[in-house]
CSV table of C-alpha atoms and ligand atoms in Angstrom, one decimal:
chain,number,residue,atom,x,y,z
A,1,UNK,CA,20.9,51.9,-7.1
A,2,UNK,CA,17.7,51.0,-5.5
A,3,UNK,CA,14.2,50.2,-6.7
A,4,UNK,CA,13.1,54.0,-5.4
A,5,UNK,CA,15.0,55.4,-8.7
A,6,UNK,CA,13.2,53.5,-11.1
A,7,UNK,CA,10.2,55.4,-11.6
A,8,UNK,CA,7.9,52.9,-9.6
A,9,UNK,CA,5.1,54.2,-7.3
A,10,UNK,CA,4.7,53.7,-3.8
A,11,UNK,CA,2.2,50.7,-4.0
A,12,UNK,CA,4.5,48.6,-6.1
A,13,UNK,CA,7.5,49.7,-4.0
A,14,UNK,CA,5.9,48.3,-0.9
A,15,UNK,CA,4.9,45.1,-2.9
A,16,UNK,CA,8.8,44.6,-4.1
A,17,UNK,CA,10.0,45.4,-0.2
A,18,UNK,CA,7.9,42.6,1.1
A,19,UNK,CA,9.7,40.4,-1.0
A,20,UNK,CA,12.7,41.3,0.6
A,21,UNK,CA,14.4,42.5,-2.6
A,22,UNK,CA,16.5,45.4,-1.9
A,23,UNK,CA,18.6,45.7,-5.0
A,24,UNK,CA,17.2,45.6,-8.5
A,25,UNK,CA,19.0,43.1,-10.8
A,26,UNK,CA,20.9,44.5,-14.0
A,27,UNK,CA,17.9,43.5,-16.1
A,28,UNK,CA,15.5,45.4,-13.8
A,29,UNK,CA,17.9,48.4,-13.7
A,30,UNK,CA,17.8,48.5,-17.3
A,31,UNK,CA,14.4,47.4,-18.6
A,32,UNK,CA,12.1,49.2,-15.9
A,33,UNK,CA,12.8,52.7,-16.8
A,34,UNK,CA,12.7,52.0,-20.6
A,35,UNK,CA,9.6,49.8,-20.3
A,36,UNK,CA,7.9,52.7,-18.1
A,37,UNK,CA,8.7,55.1,-20.8
A,38,UNK,CA,6.9,53.4,-23.3
A,39,UNK,CA,9.6,52.1,-25.8
A,40,UNK,CA,9.8,48.5,-27.4
A,41,UNK,CA,12.3,46.2,-25.9
A,42,UNK,CA,14.4,43.2,-27.2
A,43,UNK,CA,15.8,41.7,-24.1
A,44,UNK,CA,18.5,39.0,-23.9
A,45,UNK,CA,17.6,37.7,-20.4
A,46,UNK,CA,18.2,34.0,-19.0
A,47,UNK,CA,15.8,32.8,-16.5
A,48,UNK,CA,17.0,33.5,-13.1
A,49,UNK,CA,17.9,37.1,-13.7
A,50,UNK,CA,15.0,38.6,-12.5
A,51,UNK,CA,13.5,39.4,-15.8
A,52,UNK,CA,9.9,38.7,-14.6
A,53,UNK,CA,9.9,41.5,-12.2
A,54,UNK,CA,11.8,43.4,-15.0
A,55,UNK,CA,8.6,43.8,-17.2
A,56,UNK,CA,5.7,43.0,-14.6
A,57,UNK,CA,6.5,46.1,-12.4
A,58,UNK,CA,7.0,48.6,-15.3
A,59,UNK,CA,3.9,47.3,-16.8
A,60,UNK,CA,1.9,47.7,-13.6
A,61,UNK,CA,3.3,51.1,-13.3
A,62,UNK,CA,2.2,51.9,-16.7
A,63,UNK,CA,-1.3,50.6,-16.0
A,64,UNK,CA,-1.5,52.7,-13.3
A,65,UNK,CA,-0.6,56.1,-14.8
A,66,UNK,CA,-2.8,55.9,-17.6
A,67,UNK,CA,-6.4,55.4,-18.1
A,68,UNK,CA,-8.2,52.5,-20.0
A,69,UNK,CA,-9.4,53.8,-23.5
A,70,UNK,CA,-12.7,52.0,-22.9
A,71,UNK,CA,-15.3,51.9,-20.1
A,72,UNK,CA,-15.8,48.2,-19.9
A,73,UNK,CA,-12.6,46.4,-18.8
A,74,UNK,CA,-10.7,45.2,-21.7
A,75,UNK,CA,-7.4,43.6,-22.1
A,76,UNK,CA,-4.5,46.0,-21.9
A,77,UNK,CA,-1.6,43.9,-21.3
A,78,UNK,CA,-1.1,40.3,-22.9
A,79,UNK,CA,1.9,38.1,-21.9
A,80,UNK,CA,2.5,35.1,-24.1
A,81,UNK,CA,4.5,32.5,-22.4
A,82,UNK,CA,5.7,28.9,-24.0
A,83,UNK,CA,4.5,26.6,-21.2
A,84,UNK,CA,1.7,26.4,-18.4
A,85,UNK,CA,4.0,26.4,-16.2
A,86,UNK,CA,5.7,29.8,-17.0
A,87,UNK,CA,2.5,31.3,-17.7
A,88,UNK,CA,1.0,30.0,-13.8
A,89,UNK,CA,4.5,31.5,-12.7
A,90,UNK,CA,4.3,35.1,-14.5
A,91,UNK,CA,0.5,35.2,-13.2
A,92,UNK,CA,1.8,34.6,-9.6
A,93,UNK,CA,4.5,37.6,-10.2
A,94,UNK,CA,1.8,39.9,-11.3
A,95,UNK,CA,-0.5,39.1,-8.3
A,96,UNK,CA,2.6,39.4,-6.0
A,97,UNK,CA,3.8,42.6,-7.3
A,98,UNK,CA,0.5,44.0,-8.2
A,99,UNK,CA,-0.9,43.4,-4.8
A,100,UNK,CA,-1.5,46.9,-3.6
A,101,UNK,CA,-2.8,48.2,-7.2
A,102,UNK,CA,-6.2,47.5,-8.6
A,103,UNK,CA,-5.7,45.7,-11.4
A,104,UNK,CA,-7.3,42.2,-12.5
A,105,UNK,CA,-5.4,39.4,-14.3
A,106,UNK,CA,-6.0,35.7,-15.5
A,107,UNK,CA,-4.1,32.9,-17.0
A,108,UNK,CA,-5.1,31.2,-20.0
A,109,UNK,CA,-3.4,27.7,-21.0
A,110,UNK,CA,-4.7,24.5,-22.4
A,111,UNK,CA,-4.9,21.1,-20.4
A,112,UNK,CA,-8.0,22.7,-18.5
A,113,UNK,CA,-11.6,23.5,-19.2
A,114,UNK,CA,-12.1,26.6,-21.5
A,115,UNK,CA,-15.3,27.6,-20.2
A,116,UNK,CA,-14.2,29.3,-16.9
A,117,UNK,CA,-11.4,31.0,-18.8
A,118,UNK,CA,-14.2,32.3,-21.4
A,119,UNK,CA,-16.4,33.3,-18.4
A,120,UNK,CA,-13.4,35.4,-16.9
A,121,UNK,CA,-12.6,37.0,-20.2
A,122,UNK,CA,-16.3,38.0,-20.8
A,123,UNK,CA,-16.3,39.8,-17.2
A,124,UNK,CA,-13.4,41.8,-18.5
A,125,UNK,CA,-9.5,41.7,-17.2
A,126,UNK,CA,-6.8,44.1,-17.3
A,127,UNK,CA,-3.8,41.8,-17.8
A,128,UNK,CA,-3.9,38.2,-19.7
A,129,UNK,CA,-1.0,35.8,-19.3
A,130,UNK,CA,-1.6,32.9,-22.1
A,131,UNK,CA,0.2,30.3,-24.0
A,132,UNK,CA,-0.6,30.8,-27.6
A,133,UNK,CA,-2.3,27.6,-28.5
A,134,UNK,CA,-5.2,27.9,-26.2
A,135,UNK,CA,-5.3,31.8,-26.6
A,136,UNK,CA,-5.9,31.3,-30.5
A,137,UNK,CA,-8.6,28.6,-29.8
A,138,UNK,CA,-10.5,31.3,-27.6
A,139,UNK,CA,-9.7,34.2,-30.2
A,140,UNK,CA,-11.3,31.8,-32.9
A,141,UNK,CA,-14.4,31.5,-30.5
A,142,UNK,CA,-14.3,35.5,-30.7
A,143,UNK,CA,-13.7,35.1,-26.7
A,144,UNK,CA,-11.2,37.8,-26.5
A,145,UNK,CA,-11.2,41.2,-27.8
A,146,UNK,CA,-7.4,42.8,-28.4
A,147,UNK,CA,-8.6,46.3,-29.6
A,148,UNK,CA,-7.5,47.8,-26.3
A,149,UNK,CA,-4.3,46.2,-26.1
A,150,UNK,CA,-1.4,48.3,-24.9
A,151,UNK,CA,1.1,46.1,-24.3
A,152,UNK,CA,2.2,42.9,-25.7
A,153,UNK,CA,5.2,40.9,-23.8
A,154,UNK,CA,6.6,37.5,-25.5
A,155,UNK,CA,8.3,35.6,-22.8
A,156,UNK,CA,11.2,33.1,-23.4
A,157,UNK,CA,10.4,33.7,-27.1
A,158,UNK,CA,13.1,31.3,-28.4
A,159,UNK,CA,11.4,28.5,-26.6
A,160,UNK,CA,8.3,29.6,-28.2
A,161,UNK,CA,9.6,29.2,-31.7
A,162,UNK,CA,11.6,25.9,-30.5
A,163,UNK,CA,8.1,24.7,-29.8
A,164,UNK,CA,6.7,25.5,-33.0
A,165,UNK,CA,4.3,28.5,-31.8
A,166,UNK,CA,5.4,30.8,-34.3
A,167,UNK,CA,2.2,30.5,-36.6
A,168,UNK,CA,0.0,30.7,-33.7
A,169,UNK,CA,1.7,33.9,-32.6
A,170,UNK,CA,1.4,35.3,-36.1
A,171,UNK,CA,-2.1,34.6,-36.3
A,172,UNK,CA,-2.6,36.0,-32.9
A,173,UNK,CA,-0.6,39.2,-34.0
A,174,UNK,CA,-2.9,39.9,-36.8
A,175,UNK,CA,-5.8,40.4,-34.1
A,176,UNK,CA,-3.9,43.0,-32.4
A,177,UNK,CA,-3.6,46.8,-32.6
A,178,UNK,CA,-0.7,48.1,-34.6
A,179,UNK,CA,0.0,50.7,-32.0
A,180,UNK,CA,1.0,48.9,-29.0
A,181,UNK,CA,4.3,48.7,-27.0
A,182,UNK,CA,6.1,45.0,-27.3
A,183,UNK,CA,8.7,43.5,-25.2
A,184,UNK,CA,10.6,40.5,-26.5
A,185,UNK,CA,12.5,38.6,-23.9
A,186,UNK,CA,14.7,35.6,-24.9
A,187,UNK,CA,17.7,33.5,-23.4
A,188,UNK,CA,19.2,33.4,-27.0
A,189,UNK,CA,19.4,35.6,-29.8
A,190,UNK,CA,19.4,33.2,-32.8
A,191,UNK,CA,18.9,34.3,-36.4
A,192,UNK,CA,15.0,33.2,-36.2
A,193,UNK,CA,14.7,35.5,-33.0
A,194,UNK,CA,16.2,38.6,-34.4
A,195,UNK,CA,13.8,37.9,-37.7
A,196,UNK,CA,10.9,37.8,-35.2
A,197,UNK,CA,12.0,40.8,-33.6
A,198,UNK,CA,12.6,42.8,-36.7
A,199,UNK,CA,8.6,41.9,-37.6
A,200,UNK,CA,7.2,42.7,-34.1
A,201,UNK,CA,9.3,45.4,-32.6
A,202,UNK,CA,9.5,49.2,-33.6
A,203,UNK,CA,13.1,50.6,-33.1
A,204,UNK,CA,13.2,48.6,-30.0
A,205,UNK,CA,16.0,49.2,-27.3
A,206,UNK,CA,18.2,46.4,-26.6
A,207,UNK,CA,18.9,45.4,-23.1
A,208,UNK,CA,21.4,42.5,-22.6
A,209,UNK,CA,22.3,41.3,-19.2
A,210,UNK,CA,24.1,38.2,-19.6
A,211,UNK,CA,26.5,37.6,-22.3
A,212,UNK,CA,24.8,35.8,-25.1
A,213,UNK,CA,25.1,32.2,-24.6
A,214,UNK,CA,26.8,32.0,-21.4
A,215,UNK,CA,25.8,30.1,-18.4
A,216,UNK,CA,25.2,32.1,-15.1
A,217,UNK,CA,28.8,32.8,-13.4
A,218,UNK,CA,27.4,31.8,-10.0
A,219,UNK,CA,26.7,28.2,-11.1
A,220,UNK,CA,29.5,25.4,-10.4
A,221,UNK,CA,29.3,23.0,-13.1
A,222,UNK,CA,30.8,19.4,-12.9
A,223,UNK,CA,30.8,16.4,-15.6
A,224,UNK,CA,31.0,12.8,-14.0
A,225,UNK,CA,31.6,10.4,-17.0
A,226,UNK,CA,30.0,7.2,-16.2
A,227,UNK,CA,28.6,4.1,-18.1
A,228,UNK,CA,25.1,4.5,-19.0
A,229,UNK,CA,23.8,1.4,-17.3
A,230,UNK,CA,25.3,2.8,-14.0
A,231,UNK,CA,23.9,6.5,-14.1
A,232,UNK,CA,21.0,5.5,-11.7
A,233,UNK,CA,23.4,3.9,-9.4
A,234,UNK,CA,25.7,7.0,-9.2
A,235,UNK,CA,22.9,9.4,-8.9
A,236,UNK,CA,21.3,7.6,-5.8
A,237,UNK,CA,24.8,7.6,-4.2
A,238,UNK,CA,25.4,11.6,-4.9
A,239,UNK,CA,21.8,12.2,-3.6
A,240,UNK,CA,22.4,10.0,-0.6
A,241,UNK,CA,26.2,10.5,0.3
A,242,UNK,CA,25.9,14.3,-0.3
A,243,UNK,CA,22.6,14.6,1.4
A,244,UNK,CA,21.1,16.5,-1.4
A,245,UNK,CA,17.5,17.4,-0.4
A,246,UNK,CA,16.3,19.3,-3.3
A,247,UNK,CA,17.3,17.9,-6.7
A,248,UNK,CA,16.1,18.7,-10.4
A,249,UNK,CA,16.9,15.7,-12.3
A,250,UNK,CA,16.7,15.9,-16.4
A,251,UNK,CA,15.8,13.2,-18.7
A,252,UNK,CA,15.4,13.2,-22.5
A,253,UNK,CA,12.2,11.5,-22.5
A,254,UNK,CA,8.8,11.4,-20.7
A,255,UNK,CA,9.7,7.7,-20.8
A,256,UNK,CA,12.9,7.9,-19.0
A,257,UNK,CA,11.7,10.1,-16.5
A,258,UNK,CA,9.0,7.8,-15.1
A,259,UNK,CA,11.4,5.1,-15.5
A,260,UNK,CA,14.0,7.1,-13.5
A,261,UNK,CA,11.2,8.3,-10.7
A,262,UNK,CA,10.3,4.8,-10.0
A,263,UNK,CA,13.8,3.3,-9.7
A,264,UNK,CA,14.7,6.3,-7.4
A,265,UNK,CA,11.5,5.4,-5.3
A,266,UNK,CA,12.5,2.0,-5.1
A,267,UNK,CA,15.9,3.0,-3.8
A,268,UNK,CA,14.1,4.7,-0.9
A,269,UNK,CA,14.6,8.6,-2.5
A,270,UNK,CA,11.2,10.3,-2.9
A,271,UNK,CA,10.8,11.6,-6.3
A,272,UNK,CA,8.2,12.6,-8.6
A,273,UNK,CA,8.3,13.1,-12.5
A,274,UNK,CA,6.9,16.1,-14.2
A,275,UNK,CA,6.5,16.1,-18.2
A,276,UNK,CA,3.8,16.7,-21.1
A,277,UNK,CA,2.0,13.6,-20.6
A,278,UNK,CA,1.0,14.4,-16.9
A,279,UNK,CA,-2.2,16.2,-16.4
A,280,UNK,CA,-1.8,19.9,-15.5
A,281,UNK,CA,-3.2,18.7,-11.9
A,282,UNK,CA,-0.5,16.1,-11.7
A,283,UNK,CA,2.2,18.7,-12.8
A,284,UNK,CA,1.2,21.2,-10.4
A,285,UNK,CA,0.9,18.8,-7.5
A,286,UNK,CA,4.4,17.6,-7.8
A,287,UNK,CA,5.8,21.0,-8.1
A,288,UNK,CA,4.0,21.9,-5.2
A,289,UNK,CA,5.5,19.1,-3.3
A,290,UNK,CA,9.2,19.7,-4.5
A,291,UNK,CA,8.7,23.4,-3.4
A,292,UNK,CA,7.5,22.4,-0.1
A,293,UNK,CA,10.3,19.5,0.3
A,294,UNK,CA,8.0,16.6,0.6
A,295,UNK,CA,9.8,15.3,-2.2
A,296,UNK,CA,13.5,15.2,-2.6
A,297,UNK,CA,13.7,14.7,-6.3
A,298,UNK,CA,11.8,16.3,-9.4
A,299,UNK,CA,12.5,14.5,-12.7
A,300,UNK,CA,11.6,16.5,-15.7
A,301,UNK,CA,12.0,16.8,-19.2
A,302,UNK,CA,13.1,20.0,-20.8
A,303,UNK,CA,9.9,21.2,-21.7
A,304,UNK,CA,8.0,20.4,-18.7
A,305,UNK,CA,11.0,22.2,-16.8
A,306,UNK,CA,10.4,25.4,-18.4
A,307,UNK,CA,9.6,28.1,-16.6
A,308,UNK,CA,10.0,26.4,-13.1
A,309,UNK,CA,10.8,28.9,-10.6
A,310,UNK,CA,12.2,27.4,-7.3
A,311,UNK,CA,14.0,30.0,-5.1
A,312,UNK,CA,17.7,28.8,-4.4
A,313,UNK,CA,17.4,25.7,-5.9
A,314,UNK,CA,20.7,23.9,-5.0
A,315,UNK,CA,21.1,21.1,-7.3
A,316,UNK,CA,20.3,20.4,-11.3
A,317,UNK,CA,21.5,17.0,-12.6
A,318,UNK,CA,21.6,16.5,-16.2
A,319,UNK,CA,20.9,12.6,-15.9
A,320,UNK,CA,21.1,12.9,-19.9
A,321,UNK,CA,22.7,15.6,-21.8
A,322,UNK,CA,20.0,17.7,-23.8
A,323,UNK,CA,20.4,17.3,-27.8
A,324,UNK,CA,20.1,20.9,-28.0
A,325,UNK,CA,23.2,23.1,-26.2
A,326,UNK,CA,20.9,25.9,-25.5
A,327,UNK,CA,18.8,23.3,-23.5
A,328,UNK,CA,21.8,22.9,-21.2
A,329,UNK,CA,21.9,26.7,-20.4
A,330,UNK,CA,18.1,26.7,-19.7
A,331,UNK,CA,18.4,23.5,-17.5
A,332,UNK,CA,21.1,24.7,-15.5
A,333,UNK,CA,19.4,28.3,-15.1
A,334,UNK,CA,17.3,26.5,-12.6
A,335,UNK,CA,19.9,26.8,-10.1
A,336,UNK,CA,21.9,29.7,-8.9
A,337,UNK,CA,19.0,31.9,-9.5
A,338,UNK,CA,19.4,35.9,-8.7
A,339,UNK,CA,22.7,36.0,-7.1
A,340,UNK,CA,22.0,32.7,-5.2
A,341,UNK,CA,25.0,29.9,-5.6
A,342,UNK,CA,24.1,26.6,-7.4
A,343,UNK,CA,25.7,23.3,-8.5
A,344,UNK,CA,24.6,21.6,-12.1
A,345,UNK,CA,25.9,17.9,-12.3
A,346,UNK,CA,26.0,16.1,-15.8
A,347,UNK,CA,26.2,12.5,-15.8
A,348,UNK,CA,27.9,11.7,-19.2
A,349,UNK,CA,28.0,8.5,-20.8
A,350,UNK,CA,30.1,7.5,-23.7
A,351,UNK,CA,27.4,8.1,-26.2
A,352,UNK,CA,27.2,11.5,-24.7
A,353,UNK,CA,30.5,12.9,-25.7
A,354,UNK,CA,29.7,14.8,-28.8
A,355,UNK,CA,26.9,16.4,-27.1
A,356,UNK,CA,29.3,17.4,-24.2
A,357,UNK,CA,31.5,18.8,-26.8
A,358,UNK,CA,28.8,21.0,-28.4
A,359,UNK,CA,27.4,22.3,-25.3
A,360,UNK,CA,31.2,23.5,-24.2
A,361,UNK,CA,31.4,24.9,-27.6
A,362,UNK,CA,28.2,26.7,-27.1
A,363,UNK,CA,29.0,28.2,-23.6
A,364,UNK,CA,32.4,28.9,-24.7
A,365,UNK,CA,34.2,27.3,-22.0
A,366,UNK,CA,35.1,23.7,-20.7
A,367,UNK,CA,33.3,22.1,-18.1
A,368,UNK,CA,35.4,20.7,-15.1
A,369,UNK,CA,35.4,16.8,-15.3
A,370,UNK,CA,35.6,15.1,-11.8
A,371,UNK,CA,36.7,11.6,-11.8
A,372,UNK,CA,34.8,9.1,-9.2
A,373,UNK,CA,36.9,6.0,-8.8
A,374,UNK,CA,34.1,3.5,-8.3
A,375,UNK,CA,32.4,4.7,-11.4
A,376,UNK,CA,35.3,4.5,-13.6
A,377,UNK,CA,33.6,4.0,-17.1
A,378,UNK,CA,34.3,0.3,-18.9
A,379,UNK,CA,36.6,1.0,-21.7
A,380,UNK,CA,35.2,-2.0,-23.6
A,381,UNK,CA,32.1,0.0,-24.2
A,382,UNK,CA,31.4,1.5,-27.5
A,383,UNK,CA,29.6,4.4,-28.1
A,384,UNK,CA,26.3,4.2,-29.6
A,385,UNK,CA,24.1,6.6,-31.7
A,386,UNK,CA,21.5,8.6,-29.3
A,387,UNK,CA,18.1,8.6,-30.4
A,388,UNK,CA,14.9,10.5,-28.9
A,389,UNK,CA,12.1,8.3,-29.1
A,390,UNK,CA,9.7,9.5,-32.2
A,391,UNK,CA,11.4,9.6,-35.5
A,392,UNK,CA,15.0,8.7,-35.4
A,393,UNK,CA,14.3,5.1,-34.7
A,394,UNK,CA,14.2,3.4,-38.1
A,395,UNK,CA,17.2,5.7,-39.6
A,396,UNK,CA,19.5,5.0,-37.1
A,397,UNK,CA,19.3,1.4,-35.6
A,398,UNK,CA,16.4,-0.1,-37.4
A,399,UNK,CA,14.2,0.1,-34.5
A,400,UNK,CA,10.4,1.0,-35.1
A,401,UNK,CA,8.6,3.2,-33.4
A,402,UNK,CA,6.7,0.6,-31.4
A,403,UNK,CA,10.0,-1.1,-30.3
A,404,UNK,CA,10.4,-1.5,-26.9
A,405,UNK,CA,13.9,0.3,-27.2
A,406,UNK,CA,12.6,2.9,-29.2
A,407,UNK,CA,12.2,5.4,-26.5
A,408,UNK,CA,15.1,4.5,-24.5
A,409,UNK,CA,17.5,6.7,-26.2
A,410,UNK,CA,19.9,4.5,-28.1
A,411,UNK,CA,19.8,2.1,-31.2
A,412,UNK,CA,22.9,-0.3,-31.9
A,413,UNK,CA,24.2,1.7,-34.6
A,414,UNK,CA,27.6,2.9,-33.4
A,415,UNK,CA,29.5,6.2,-33.5
A,416,UNK,CA,28.3,9.6,-32.5
A,417,UNK,CA,30.2,11.1,-35.5
A,418,UNK,CA,27.3,12.4,-37.1
A,419,UNK,CA,26.1,14.0,-33.9
A,420,UNK,CA,25.3,17.2,-35.5
A,421,UNK,CA,23.3,16.3,-38.2
A,422,UNK,CA,21.5,13.9,-35.8
A,423,UNK,CA,21.0,16.7,-33.4
A,424,UNK,CA,19.4,18.7,-35.9
A,425,UNK,CA,17.2,16.0,-36.9
A,426,UNK,CA,16.5,15.4,-33.1
A,427,UNK,CA,15.8,19.3,-32.7
A,428,UNK,CA,13.1,19.1,-35.5
A,429,UNK,CA,11.5,16.0,-33.8
A,430,UNK,CA,11.7,17.8,-30.4
A,431,UNK,CA,9.8,20.5,-31.9
A,432,UNK,CA,6.9,18.3,-32.9
A,433,UNK,CA,6.8,16.9,-29.5
A,434,UNK,CA,7.2,20.0,-27.8
A,435,UNK,CA,4.4,21.4,-29.4
A,436,UNK,CA,1.9,18.6,-28.1
A,437,UNK,CA,3.4,19.6,-24.4
A,438,UNK,CA,2.9,23.2,-24.4
B,1,AMP,P1,13.1,35.4,-12.8
B,1,AMP,O1,14.4,35.4,-13.9
B,1,AMP,O2,12.1,36.2,-13.4
B,1,AMP,O3,12.5,34.0,-13.0
B,1,AMP,O4,13.7,35.6,-11.6
B,1,AMP,C1,14.4,34.7,-10.7
B,1,AMP,C2,14.1,34.7,-9.1
B,1,AMP,O5,14.7,36.0,-8.8
B,1,AMP,C3,12.8,34.7,-8.7
B,1,AMP,O6,12.6,33.7,-7.7
B,1,AMP,C4,12.6,36.1,-8.0
B,1,AMP,O7,11.8,36.0,-6.8
B,1,AMP,C5,13.9,36.5,-7.6
B,1,AMP,N1,14.3,38.1,-7.8
B,1,AMP,C6,13.7,38.9,-8.9
B,1,AMP,N2,14.1,40.1,-8.5
B,1,AMP,C7,14.9,40.1,-7.4
B,1,AMP,C8,15.9,41.0,-6.9
B,1,AMP,N3,15.9,42.4,-7.1
B,1,AMP,N4,16.4,40.7,-5.8
B,1,AMP,C9,16.5,39.2,-5.4
B,1,AMP,N5,15.6,38.4,-6.0
B,1,AMP,C10,15.0,38.8,-6.8
């Protein structure tokens, strides 16, 4: 099956060919014809499956097949994304695939000046890619008119819910015409996502490419058990001895990301951190240097890394396991993209055994454990409860929010046994934290 059979016109096929894509990915095969037909779509597609082209190509096709309803240029397609990075990336895809079609697009997100965005919208644009918070601000200032909207896309909808965007999305929905096509993409189908979908979509076609809660098959996953205090040493050693040139490393907290970046730099490994406390300019610069192979390691928190698209990223390291098993799938989805092979290495200390157990349960398979002799964990070290910066400090270990240790993941109170409950607590506190990062 080739792109020629999917109902795309010549200018789009030309752009696809220039990208070097010869075979549509499964999501593209399924979604492109249905979207061109005008149906609502509920798609379970993880990142790395080619989903962005899966919706941007047919939407560009549809725009070219129908005349705008109004004379003045008004927004016809809106793509909502959870993060600025993903918004920028979708906008780039639209530019790439839409190179030979005459449509205009703009990207709208927070953290940068609002006035240029308002000015662009006033001039008129066909496609808007936006994060919900800033778009709602703009709508509040009557800076955008949705009356000609033909299609709404919710990209990475599960993450938008995790980040607490549900109310912003609902408010935006009220401003949109009822008659429109809606596409919802999500890596997982939680009950919350199903509820959101049932309220927004009309008789959607279900498109499912990767089995639910499964990690991409072509990613090789490995766990090394190591003491928490020796993780940095092991990471430096892996990078140096295996000569890893481009590694995305995940930490749980912004503070942890900064600290690890500094330590790697001190060990002679070029690194940069990317997280929500960094300005948009600093995030863009770090990502660009990483993509250009100017720095070897990009240290990221889950939210900041969301939507990062780096072709053929060879290595992802979980320096700390995520509290939420879904985040493990998102993290390792950064490697082994669109058929490429990739490697995901997790450094797991004794405190994280419960998290590992939850992740393996979630992905429904055991991750290979590889013992590294020189880093055999000290059997005398006891597990400590994991804590995530804000919120949990007082409850678990008596640390206050301002305590020097409150951001460093651990309290003195032993036992990961109540991990499930503490995870759900952490998840809620993540929601609040994440919201400020988007
Ligand atoms: P996505 O899942 O949209 O983030 O896309 C993942 C990566 O796959 C991106 O880097 C795309 O450039 C790439 N890609 C998308 N479609 C194809 C295709 N048909 N063949 C090869 N690579 C693709």
